[in-house]
PDB file of N, CA and C in Angstrom:
ATOM      1  N   MET A   1       0.776  -1.195  -0.114  1.00  0.00           N
ATOM      2  CA  MET A   1      -0.045  -0.105   0.196  1.00  0.00           C
ATOM      3  C   MET A   1       0.863   1.060  -0.136  1.00  0.00           C
ATOM      4  N   MET A   2       1.787   0.943   0.913  1.00  0.00           N
ATOM      5  CA  MET A   2       2.878   2.216   0.589  1.00  0.00           C
ATOM      6  C   MET A   2       3.369   2.722  -0.737  1.00  0.00           C
ATOM      7  N   TYR A   3       3.721   1.582  -1.555  1.00  0.00           N
ATOM      8  CA  TYR A   3       4.143   1.628  -3.055  1.00  0.00           C
ATOM      9  C   TYR A   3       3.048   2.311  -3.824  1.00  0.00           C
ATOM     10  N   ILE A   4       1.818   2.042  -3.576  1.00  0.00           N
ATOM     11  CA  ILE A   4       0.656   2.682  -4.415  1.00  0.00           C
ATOM     12  C   ILE A   4       0.798   4.004  -4.054  1.00  0.00           C
ATOM     13  N   GLY A   5       0.673   4.529  -2.931  1.00  0.00           N
ATOM     14  CA  GLY A   5       0.731   5.715  -2.513  1.00  0.00           C
ATOM     15  C   GLY A   5       1.949   6.603  -2.861  1.00  0.00           C
ATOM     16  N   ALA A   6       2.922   6.077  -3.061  1.00  0.00           N
ATOM     17  CA  ALA A   6       4.221   6.727  -3.351  1.00  0.00           C
ATOM     18  C   ALA A   6       4.162   6.680  -4.818  1.00  0.00           C
ATOM     19  N   HIS A   7       3.634   5.892  -5.856  1.00  0.00           N
ATOM     20  CA  HIS A   7       3.683   5.779  -7.243  1.00  0.00           C
ATOM     21  C   HIS A   7       2.758   6.064  -8.090  1.00  0.00           C
ATOM     22  N   ALA A   8       1.321   6.157  -7.359  1.00  0.00           N
ATOM     23  CA  ALA A   8       0.199   6.229  -8.382  1.00  0.00           C
ATOM     24  C   ALA A   8      -0.380   7.968  -7.922  1.00  0.00           C
ATOM     25  N   LYS A   9       0.254   8.785  -7.984  1.00  0.00           N
ATOM     26  CA  LYS A   9      -0.290  10.461  -7.679  1.00  0.00           C
ATOM     27  C   LYS A   9      -1.492  10.600  -8.768  1.00  0.00           C
ATOM     28  N   LYS A  10      -1.633  10.134  -9.906  1.00  0.00           N
ATOM     29  CA  LYS A  10      -2.559  10.318 -11.091  1.00  0.00           C
ATOM     30  C   LYS A  10      -3.837   9.244 -10.859  1.00  0.00           C
ATOM     31  N   LEU A  11      -3.637   8.297 -10.397  1.00  0.00           N
ATOM     32  CA  LEU A  11      -4.686   7.365 -10.037  1.00  0.00           C
ATOM     33  C   LEU A  11      -5.821   7.863 -10.081  1.00  0.00           C
ATOM     34  N   GLU A  12      -7.042   7.515 -10.342  1.00  0.00           N
ATOM     35  CA  GLU A  12      -8.497   7.962 -10.384  1.00  0.00           C
ATOM     36  C   GLU A  12      -9.280   6.815  -9.820  1.00  0.00           C
ATOM     37  N   MET A  13      -8.981   5.564  -9.868  1.00  0.00           N
ATOM     38  CA  MET A  13      -9.952   4.530  -9.184  1.00  0.00           C
ATOM     39  C   MET A  13      -9.010   3.281  -9.018  1.00  0.00           C
ATOM     40  N   LEU A  14      -9.432   2.953  -7.519  1.00  0.00           N
ATOM     41  CA  LEU A  14      -8.599   1.742  -7.341  1.00  0.00           C
ATOM     42  C   LEU A  14      -9.411   0.664  -6.544  1.00  0.00           C
ATOM     43  N   SER A  15      -9.350  -0.193  -6.730  1.00  0.00           N
ATOM     44  CA  SER A  15     -10.137  -1.402  -5.843  1.00  0.00           C
ATOM     45  C   SER A  15      -9.027  -2.458  -5.159  1.00  0.00           C
ATOM     46  N   LEU A  16      -9.255  -2.229  -4.026  1.00  0.00           N
ATOM     47  CA  LEU A  16      -8.489  -3.290  -3.069  1.00  0.00           C
ATOM     48  C   LEU A  16      -9.117  -4.260  -2.569  1.00  0.00           C
ATOM     49  N   ALA A  17      -8.427  -5.585  -2.319  1.00  0.00           N
ATOM     50  CA  ALA A  17      -9.033  -6.656  -1.684  1.00  0.00           C
ATOM     51  C   ALA A  17      -8.072  -7.249  -1.149  1.00  0.00           C
ATOM     52  N   PHE A  18      -8.422  -7.573   0.282  1.00  0.00           N
ATOM     53  CA  PHE A  18      -7.628  -8.732   1.066  1.00  0.00           C
ATOM     54  C   PHE A  18      -6.094  -8.170   1.238  1.00  0.00           C
ATOM     55  N   ALA A  19      -6.136  -6.721   1.258  1.00  0.00           N
ATOM     56  CA  ALA A  19      -4.821  -5.848   1.328  1.00  0.00           C
ATOM     57  C   ALA A  19      -4.502  -5.022   2.791  1.00  0.00           C
ATOM     58  N   GLY A  20      -3.253  -4.876   3.187  1.00  0.00           N
ATOM     59  CA  GLY A  20      -2.884  -4.163   3.911  1.00  0.00           C
ATOM     60  C   GLY A  20      -2.907  -5.065   5.402  1.00  0.00           C
ATOM     61  N   GLU A  21      -2.395  -4.338   6.210  1.00  0.00           N
ATOM     62  CA  GLU A  21      -2.130  -4.967   7.637  1.00  0.00           C
ATOM     63  C   GLU A  21      -3.002  -4.381   8.964  1.00  0.00           C
ATOM     64  N   SER A  22      -3.246  -2.865   8.460  1.00  0.00           N
ATOM     65  CA  SER A  22      -3.573  -2.081   9.393  1.00  0.00           C
ATOM     66  C   SER A  22      -4.422  -0.912   8.920  1.00  0.00           C
ATOM     67  N   ASP A  23      -4.870  -0.062   9.809  1.00  0.00           N
ATOM     68  CA  ASP A  23      -5.328   1.312   9.179  1.00  0.00           C
ATOM     69  C   ASP A  23      -4.241   2.259   8.324  1.00  0.00           C
ATOM     70  N   LEU A  24      -3.120   1.854   8.697  1.00  0.00           N
ATOM     71  CA  LEU A  24      -1.890   2.597   7.972  1.00  0.00           C
ATOM     72  C   LEU A  24      -1.963   2.666   6.363  1.00  0.00           C
ATOM     73  N   GLY A  25      -2.319   1.319   6.177  1.00  0.00           N
ATOM     74  CA  GLY A  25      -2.425   1.224   4.644  1.00  0.00           C
ATOM     75  C   GLY A  25      -3.187   1.941   4.032  1.00  0.00           C
ATOM     76  N   LEU A  26      -4.570   2.222   4.624  1.00  0.00           N
ATOM     77  CA  LEU A  26      -5.505   3.260   4.124  1.00  0.00           C
ATOM     78  C   LEU A  26      -4.831   4.734   3.977  1.00  0.00           C
ATOM     79  N   HIS A  27      -3.983   4.745   4.789  1.00  0.00           N
ATOM     80  CA  HIS A  27      -3.337   6.381   5.248  1.00  0.00           C
ATOM     81  C   HIS A  27      -2.556   6.463   3.847  1.00  0.00           C
ATOM     82  N   TYR A  28      -1.792   5.577   3.671  1.00  0.00           N
ATOM     83  CA  TYR A  28      -0.524   5.466   2.708  1.00  0.00           C
ATOM     84  C   TYR A  28      -1.118   5.928   1.257  1.00  0.00           C
ATOM     85  N   VAL A  29      -2.435   5.116   0.740  1.00  0.00           N
ATOM     86  CA  VAL A  29      -3.072   5.422  -0.278  1.00  0.00           C
ATOM     87  C   VAL A  29      -3.887   6.621  -0.518  1.00  0.00           C
ATOM     88  N   LEU A  30      -4.592   7.115   0.591  1.00  0.00           N
ATOM     89  CA  LEU A  30      -5.283   8.575   0.630  1.00  0.00           C
ATOM     90  C   LEU A  30      -3.943   9.629   0.649  1.00  0.00           C
ATOM     91  N   SER A  31      -2.780   9.431   1.118  1.00  0.00           N
ATOM     92  CA  SER A  31      -1.904  10.278   1.371  1.00  0.00           C
ATOM     93  C   SER A  31      -1.323  10.851  -0.216  1.00  0.00           C
ATOM     94  N   GLY A  32      -0.870   9.493  -0.962  1.00  0.00           N
ATOM     95  CA  GLY A  32      -0.338   9.643  -2.237  1.00  0.00           C
ATOM     96  C   GLY A  32      -1.194   9.727  -3.391  1.00  0.00           C
ATOM     97  N   CYS A  33      -2.647   9.228  -3.425  1.00  0.00           N
ATOM     98  CA  CYS A  33      -3.244   9.275  -4.527  1.00  0.00           C
ATOM     99  C   CYS A  33      -4.188  10.236  -4.738  1.00  0.00           C
ATOM    100  N   LYS A  34      -3.558  11.439  -5.069  1.00  0.00           N
ATOM    101  CA  LYS A  34      -4.247  12.801  -4.976  1.00  0.00           C
ATOM    102  C   LYS A  34      -5.451  13.044  -6.064  1.00  0.00           C
ATOM    103  N   SER A  35      -5.336  12.068  -7.043  1.00  0.00           N
ATOM    104  CA  SER A  35      -6.473  12.141  -7.832  1.00  0.00           C
ATOM    105  C   SER A  35      -7.636  11.138  -7.748  1.00  0.00           C
ATOM    106  N   LEU A  36      -7.611  10.487  -6.717  1.00  0.00           N
ATOM    107  CA  LEU A  36      -8.363   9.395  -6.394  1.00  0.00           C
ATOM    108  C   LEU A  36      -9.789  10.012  -6.364  1.00  0.00           C
ATOM    109  N   ARG A  37     -10.872   9.331  -7.276  1.00  0.00           N
ATOM    110  CA  ARG A  37     -12.339   9.777  -7.592  1.00  0.00           C
ATOM    111  C   ARG A  37     -13.043   8.840  -6.645  1.00  0.00           C
ATOM    112  N   LYS A  38     -12.354   7.344  -6.995  1.00  0.00           N
ATOM    113  CA  LYS A  38     -13.333   6.375  -6.586  1.00  0.00           C
ATOM    114  C   LYS A  38     -12.278   5.425  -5.967  1.00  0.00           C
ATOM    115  N   LEU A  39     -12.944   4.714  -4.988  1.00  0.00           N
ATOM    116  CA  LEU A  39     -12.224   3.570  -4.035  1.00  0.00           C
ATOM    117  C   LEU A  39     -13.083   2.690  -3.484  1.00  0.00           C
ATOM    118  N   GLU A  40     -12.670   1.427  -3.884  1.00  0.00           N
ATOM    119  CA  GLU A  40     -13.481   0.160  -3.626  1.00  0.00           C
ATOM    120  C   GLU A  40     -12.357  -0.641  -2.600  1.00  0.00           C
ATOM    121  N   ILE A  41     -13.061  -0.820  -1.460  1.00  0.00           N
ATOM    122  CA  ILE A  41     -12.148  -1.684  -0.505  1.00  0.00           C
ATOM    123  C   ILE A  41     -13.200  -2.935   0.059  1.00  0.00           C
ATOM    124  N   ARG A  42     -12.488  -3.917   0.084  1.00  0.00           N
ATOM    125  CA  ARG A  42     -13.063  -5.353   0.319  1.00  0.00           C
ATOM    126  C   ARG A  42     -12.345  -6.101   1.218  1.00  0.00           C
ATOM    127  N   GLU A  43     -12.668  -6.605   2.288  1.00  0.00           N
ATOM    128  CA  GLU A  43     -12.103  -7.473   3.129  1.00  0.00           C
ATOM    129  C   GLU A  43     -10.729  -7.028   3.670  1.00  0.00           C
ATOM    130  N   CYS A  44     -10.777  -5.756   3.789  1.00  0.00           N
ATOM    131  CA  CYS A  44      -9.298  -5.069   4.334  1.00  0.00           C
ATOM    132  C   CYS A  44      -9.578  -4.650   5.823  1.00  0.00           C
ATOM    133  N   PRO A  45      -8.540  -4.347   6.607  1.00  0.00           N
ATOM    134  CA  PRO A  45      -8.201  -4.289   8.071  1.00  0.00           C
ATOM    135  C   PRO A  45      -8.703  -2.935   8.563  1.00  0.00           C
ATOM    136  N   PHE A  46      -9.207  -1.877   7.400  1.00  0.00           N
ATOM    137  CA  PHE A  46      -9.205  -0.618   7.794  1.00  0.00           C
ATOM    138  C   PHE A  46     -10.412  -0.389   8.676  1.00  0.00           C
ATOM    139  N   GLY A  47     -10.545   0.532   9.737  1.00  0.00           N
ATOM    140  CA  GLY A  47     -11.554   0.643  10.614  1.00  0.00           C
ATOM    141  C   GLY A  47     -11.827   2.012  10.607  1.00  0.00           C
ATOM    142  N   ASP A  48     -12.582   2.402  11.615  1.00  0.00           N
ATOM    143  CA  ASP A  48     -13.107   3.923  11.751  1.00  0.00           C
ATOM    144  C   ASP A  48     -11.650   5.049  12.148  1.00  0.00           C
ATOM    145  N   SER A  49     -10.940   4.603  12.711  1.00  0.00           N
ATOM    146  CA  SER A  49      -9.714   5.360  12.722  1.00  0.00           C
ATOM    147  C   SER A  49      -9.171   5.879  11.430  1.00  0.00           C
ATOM    148  N   ALA A  50      -8.854   4.817  10.657  1.00  0.00           N
ATOM    149  CA  ALA A  50      -8.571   5.211   9.184  1.00  0.00           C
ATOM    150  C   ALA A  50      -9.434   5.984   8.373  1.00  0.00           C
ATOM    151  N   LEU A  51     -10.475   6.038   8.433  1.00  0.00           N
ATOM    152  CA  LEU A  51     -11.451   6.599   7.954  1.00  0.00           C
ATOM    153  C   LEU A  51     -11.652   7.992   8.427  1.00  0.00           C
ATOM    154  N   VAL A  52     -11.951   8.334   9.534  1.00  0.00           N
ATOM    155  CA  VAL A  52     -11.876   9.616  10.261  1.00  0.00           C
ATOM    156  C   VAL A  52     -10.726  10.526   9.895  1.00  0.00           C
ATOM    157  N   THR A  53      -9.543   9.806  10.321  1.00  0.00           N
ATOM    158  CA  THR A  53      -8.493  10.430  10.396  1.00  0.00           C
ATOM    159  C   THR A  53      -7.859  10.992   8.925  1.00  0.00           C
ATOM    160  N   ASN A  54      -8.300  10.416   8.155  1.00  0.00           N
ATOM    161  CA  ASN A  54      -7.831  10.584   6.373  1.00  0.00           C
ATOM    162  C   ASN A  54      -8.797  11.214   5.906  1.00  0.00           C
ATOM    163  N   ALA A  55     -10.117  11.615   6.416  1.00  0.00           N
ATOM    164  CA  ALA A  55     -11.192  12.218   6.073  1.00  0.00           C
ATOM    165  C   ALA A  55     -11.119  13.360   5.026  1.00  0.00           C
ATOM    166  N   LEU A  56     -10.113  14.461   5.281  1.00  0.00           N
ATOM    167  CA  LEU A  56      -9.714  15.261   4.398  1.00  0.00           C
ATOM    168  C   LEU A  56      -8.979  15.187   3.119  1.00  0.00           C
ATOM    169  N   LYS A  57      -8.327  13.791   3.108  1.00  0.00           N
ATOM    170  CA  LYS A  57      -7.703  13.480   1.877  1.00  0.00           C
ATOM    171  C   LYS A  57      -8.499  13.039   0.866  1.00  0.00           C
ATOM    172  N   MET A  58      -9.957  12.799   1.217  1.00  0.00           N
ATOM    173  CA  MET A  58     -10.808  12.422   0.113  1.00  0.00           C
ATOM    174  C   MET A  58     -11.589  13.459  -0.344  1.00  0.00           C
ATOM    175  N   GLU A  59     -11.207  14.818  -0.457  1.00  0.00           N
ATOM    176  CA  GLU A  59     -11.615  15.618  -1.152  1.00  0.00           C
ATOM    177  C   GLU A  59     -11.799  15.442  -2.384  1.00  0.00           C
ATOM    178  N   THR A  60     -11.000  14.997  -3.316  1.00  0.00           N
ATOM    179  CA  THR A  60     -11.477  14.873  -4.569  1.00  0.00           C
ATOM    180  C   THR A  60     -12.272  13.627  -4.753  1.00  0.00           C
ATOM    181  N   MET A  61     -12.427  12.781  -3.930  1.00  0.00           N
ATOM    182  CA  MET A  61     -13.321  11.617  -4.202  1.00  0.00           C
ATOM    183  C   MET A  61     -14.839  11.716  -4.381  1.00  0.00           C
ATOM    184  N   ARG A  62     -15.314  10.831  -5.047  1.00  0.00           N
ATOM    185  CA  ARG A  62     -17.035  10.899  -5.298  1.00  0.00           C
ATOM    186  C   ARG A  62     -17.458   9.765  -5.001  1.00  0.00           C
ATOM    187  N   SER A  63     -16.748   8.761  -4.719  1.00  0.00           N
ATOM    188  CA  SER A  63     -17.330   7.228  -4.455  1.00  0.00           C
ATOM    189  C   SER A  63     -16.607   6.757  -3.480  1.00  0.00           C
ATOM    190  N   LEU A  64     -16.787   6.119  -2.481  1.00  0.00           N
ATOM    191  CA  LEU A  64     -16.135   5.321  -1.569  1.00  0.00           C
ATOM    192  C   LEU A  64     -17.026   3.964  -1.227  1.00  0.00           C
ATOM    193  N   TRP A  65     -16.750   2.701  -1.572  1.00  0.00           N
ATOM    194  CA  TRP A  65     -17.755   1.260  -1.415  1.00  0.00           C
ATOM    195  C   TRP A  65     -16.515   0.632  -0.535  1.00  0.00           C
ATOM    196  N   MET A  66     -17.120  -0.038   0.598  1.00  0.00           N
ATOM    197  CA  MET A  66     -16.414  -0.880   1.366  1.00  0.00           C
ATOM    198  C   MET A  66     -17.268  -2.105   1.694  1.00  0.00           C
ATOM    199  N   SER A  67     -16.782  -3.260   1.888  1.00  0.00           N
ATOM    200  CA  SER A  67     -17.467  -4.417   1.885  1.00  0.00           C
ATOM    201  C   SER A  67     -16.655  -5.007   2.836  1.00  0.00           C
ATOM    202  N   SER A  68     -17.371  -5.554   3.842  1.00  0.00           N
ATOM    203  CA  SER A  68     -16.550  -6.602   4.671  1.00  0.00           C
ATOM    204  C   SER A  68     -15.280  -5.847   5.614  1.00  0.00           C
ATOM    205  N   CYS A  69     -15.404  -4.553   5.901  1.00  0.00           N
ATOM    206  CA  CYS A  69     -14.357  -3.999   6.445  1.00  0.00           C
ATOM    207  C   CYS A  69     -14.734  -3.394   8.095  1.00  0.00           C
ATOM    208  N   GLN A  70     -14.088  -3.162   8.785  1.00  0.00           N
ATOM    209  CA  GLN A  70     -14.245  -2.629  10.157  1.00  0.00           C
ATOM    210  C   GLN A  70     -14.566  -1.649  10.480  1.00  0.00           C
ATOM    211  N   VAL A  71     -15.884  -0.908   9.743  1.00  0.00           N
ATOM    212  CA  VAL A  71     -16.231   0.384   9.800  1.00  0.00           C
ATOM    213  C   VAL A  71     -17.728   0.382  10.541  1.00  0.00           C
ATOM    214  N   SER A  72     -17.610   1.561  11.058  1.00  0.00           N
ATOM    215  CA  SER A  72     -19.104   1.544  11.817  1.00  0.00           C
ATOM    216  C   SER A  72     -19.719   2.660  11.170  1.00  0.00           C
ATOM    217  N   TYR A  73     -21.070   2.432  11.396  1.00  0.00           N
ATOM    218  CA  TYR A  73     -22.184   3.100  10.953  1.00  0.00           C
ATOM    219  C   TYR A  73     -22.005   4.652  11.144  1.00  0.00           C
ATOM    220  N   GLY A  74     -21.752   5.277  12.650  1.00  0.00           N
ATOM    221  CA  GLY A  74     -21.163   6.277  12.892  1.00  0.00           C
ATOM    222  C   GLY A  74     -20.287   7.011  12.125  1.00  0.00           C
ATOM    223  N   ALA A  75     -19.314   6.198  11.910  1.00  0.00           N
ATOM    224  CA  ALA A  75     -18.136   6.793  11.086  1.00  0.00           C
ATOM    225  C   ALA A  75     -18.377   7.072   9.701  1.00  0.00           C
ATOM    226  N   CYS A  76     -19.082   6.168   9.068  1.00  0.00           N
ATOM    227  CA  CYS A  76     -19.486   6.280   7.566  1.00  0.00           C
ATOM    228  C   CYS A  76     -20.459   7.528   7.406  1.00  0.00           C
ATOM    229  N   LYS A  77     -21.514   7.969   8.547  1.00  0.00           N
ATOM    230  CA  LYS A  77     -22.171   9.055   8.584  1.00  0.00           C
ATOM    231  C   LYS A  77     -21.360  10.118   8.767  1.00  0.00           C
ATOM    232  N   LEU A  78     -20.284  10.275   9.658  1.00  0.00           N
ATOM    233  CA  LEU A  78     -19.569  11.387   9.999  1.00  0.00           C
ATOM    234  C   LEU A  78     -18.816  11.933   8.673  1.00  0.00           C
ATOM    235  N   ILE A  79     -18.208  11.165   7.699  1.00  0.00           N
ATOM    236  CA  ILE A  79     -17.462  11.165   6.730  1.00  0.00           C
ATOM    237  C   ILE A  79     -18.452  11.632   5.696  1.00  0.00           C
ATOM    238  N   ALA A  80     -19.586  11.377   5.396  1.00  0.00           N
ATOM    239  CA  ALA A  80     -20.652  11.792   4.741  1.00  0.00           C
ATOM    240  C   ALA A  80     -21.056  12.882   4.822  1.00  0.00           C
ATOM    241  N   GLU A  81     -21.357  13.547   6.531  1.00  0.00           N
ATOM    242  CA  GLU A  81     -21.521  14.806   6.664  1.00  0.00           C
ATOM    243  C   GLU A  81     -20.503  16.044   6.330  1.00  0.00           C
ATOM    244  N   LYS A  82     -19.148  15.611   6.261  1.00  0.00           N
ATOM    245  CA  LYS A  82     -18.158  16.045   6.182  1.00  0.00           C
ATOM    246  C   LYS A  82     -18.035  16.483   4.765  1.00  0.00           C
ATOM    247  N   MET A  83     -18.291  15.330   3.974  1.00  0.00           N
ATOM    248  CA  MET A  83     -17.997  15.399   2.402  1.00  0.00           C
ATOM    249  C   MET A  83     -18.971  15.250   1.793  1.00  0.00           C
ATOM    250  N   PRO A  84     -20.055  16.090   1.480  1.00  0.00           N
ATOM    251  CA  PRO A  84     -21.539  15.879   0.844  1.00  0.00           C
ATOM    252  C   PRO A  84     -21.296  15.311  -0.407  1.00  0.00           C
ATOM    253  N   ARG A  85     -20.421  15.684  -1.456  1.00  0.00           N
ATOM    254  CA  ARG A  85     -20.448  14.979  -2.641  1.00  0.00           C
ATOM    255  C   ARG A  85     -19.986  13.622  -2.894  1.00  0.00           C
ATOM    256  N   LEU A  86     -19.319  13.016  -1.482  1.00  0.00           N
ATOM    257  CA  LEU A  86     -18.867  11.721  -1.428  1.00  0.00           C
ATOM    258  C   LEU A  86     -20.246  10.884  -1.118  1.00  0.00           C
ATOM    259  N   ASN A  87     -20.022   9.769  -2.061  1.00  0.00           N
ATOM    260  CA  ASN A  87     -21.165   8.770  -1.965  1.00  0.00           C
ATOM    261  C   ASN A  87     -20.339   7.481  -1.105  1.00  0.00           C
ATOM    262  N   VAL A  88     -20.663   7.487   0.100  1.00  0.00           N
ATOM    263  CA  VAL A  88     -20.330   6.421   1.035  1.00  0.00           C
ATOM    264  C   VAL A  88     -21.224   5.291   1.111  1.00  0.00           C
ATOM    265  N   GLU A  89     -20.683   4.075   0.897  1.00  0.00           N
ATOM    266  CA  GLU A  89     -21.665   2.758   0.941  1.00  0.00           C
ATOM    267  C   GLU A  89     -20.975   1.612   1.391  1.00  0.00           C
ATOM    268  N   VAL A  90     -21.402   1.105   2.453  1.00  0.00           N
ATOM    269  CA  VAL A  90     -20.765  -0.197   3.216  1.00  0.00           C
ATOM    270  C   VAL A  90     -21.530  -1.485   2.933  1.00  0.00           C
ATOM    271  N   VAL A  91     -21.161  -2.545   2.349  1.00  0.00           N
ATOM    272  CA  VAL A  91     -21.670  -3.869   2.695  1.00  0.00           C
ATOM    273  C   VAL A  91     -21.078  -4.770   3.519  1.00  0.00           C
ATOM    274  N   ASP A  92     -21.725  -5.327   4.320  1.00  0.00           N
ATOM    275  CA  ASP A  92     -21.154  -6.358   5.258  1.00  0.00           C
ATOM    276  C   ASP A  92     -21.636  -7.703   5.060  1.00  0.00           C
ATOM    277  N   GLU A  93     -20.585  -8.554   4.414  1.00  0.00           N
ATOM    278  CA  GLU A  93     -20.969  -9.489   3.864  1.00  0.00           C
ATOM    279  C   GLU A  93     -20.837 -10.893   4.562  1.00  0.00           C
ATOM    280  N   ARG A  94     -20.620 -10.319   6.098  1.00  0.00           N
ATOM    281  CA  ARG A  94     -20.655 -11.413   6.968  1.00  0.00           C
ATOM    282  C   ARG A  94     -21.876 -11.770   7.853  1.00  0.00           C
ATOM    283  N   GLY A  95     -23.129 -10.998   7.450  1.00  0.00           N
ATOM    284  CA  GLY A  95     -24.171 -11.296   7.799  1.00  0.00           C
ATOM    285  C   GLY A  95     -25.107  -9.914   8.423  1.00  0.00           C
ATOM    286  N   THR A  96     -24.405  -9.082   8.754  1.00  0.00           N
ATOM    287  CA  THR A  96     -25.192  -7.814   9.059  1.00  0.00           C
ATOM    288  C   THR A  96     -25.502  -7.108   7.926  1.00  0.00           C
ATOM    289  N   PRO A  97     -26.728  -6.605   8.091  1.00  0.00           N
ATOM    290  CA  PRO A  97     -27.175  -5.764   6.863  1.00  0.00           C
ATOM    291  C   PRO A  97     -26.490  -4.407   6.555  1.00  0.00           C
ATOM    292  N   GLY A  98     -25.870  -4.369   5.498  1.00  0.00           N
ATOM    293  CA  GLY A  98     -25.495  -3.231   4.836  1.00  0.00           C
ATOM    294  C   GLY A  98     -26.116  -2.016   5.038  1.00  0.00           C
ATOM    295  N   PHE A  99     -25.426  -0.750   4.852  1.00  0.00           N
ATOM    296  CA  PHE A  99     -26.075   0.825   4.906  1.00  0.00           C
ATOM    297  C   PHE A  99     -25.373   1.362   3.909  1.00  0.00           C
ATOM    298  N   GLN A 100     -25.742   2.420   3.522  1.00  0.00           N
ATOM    299  CA  GLN A 100     -25.643   3.423   2.567  1.00  0.00           C
ATOM    300  C   GLN A 100     -26.002   4.539   3.187  1.00  0.00           C
ATOM    301  N   VAL A 101     -24.860   5.644   3.362  1.00  0.00           N
ATOM    302  CA  VAL A 101     -25.269   6.786   3.364  1.00  0.00           C
ATOM    303  C   VAL A 101     -24.661   7.944   2.148  1.00  0.00           C
ATOM    304  N   ARG A 102     -25.653   8.958   2.527  1.00  0.00           N
ATOM    305  CA  ARG A 102     -25.555   9.942   1.262  1.00  0.00           C
ATOM    306  C   ARG A 102     -25.143  11.183   1.768  1.00  0.00           C
TER     307      ARG A 102
END
């Protein structure tokens, strides 16, 4: 993830699955990928802290889709309120009903 952040400055869309070991991975991606508009995350260990701490780095983004990540409804709602242009969608394939925040 550090490599992606360091070398993908103009990347506009990224889909991650089973990647990273901690919240730090999302930090690297959002810090380096300045042109990112769409981010899809599946089965990654990112949680509320990674999402909220890096919220301002999502300024150029329009779509954030997460599946089976460790994020709460409250954190997603906070991000949606801070970034009104960002469509935040979370799906929990482990059995908990998914939710969408706009």
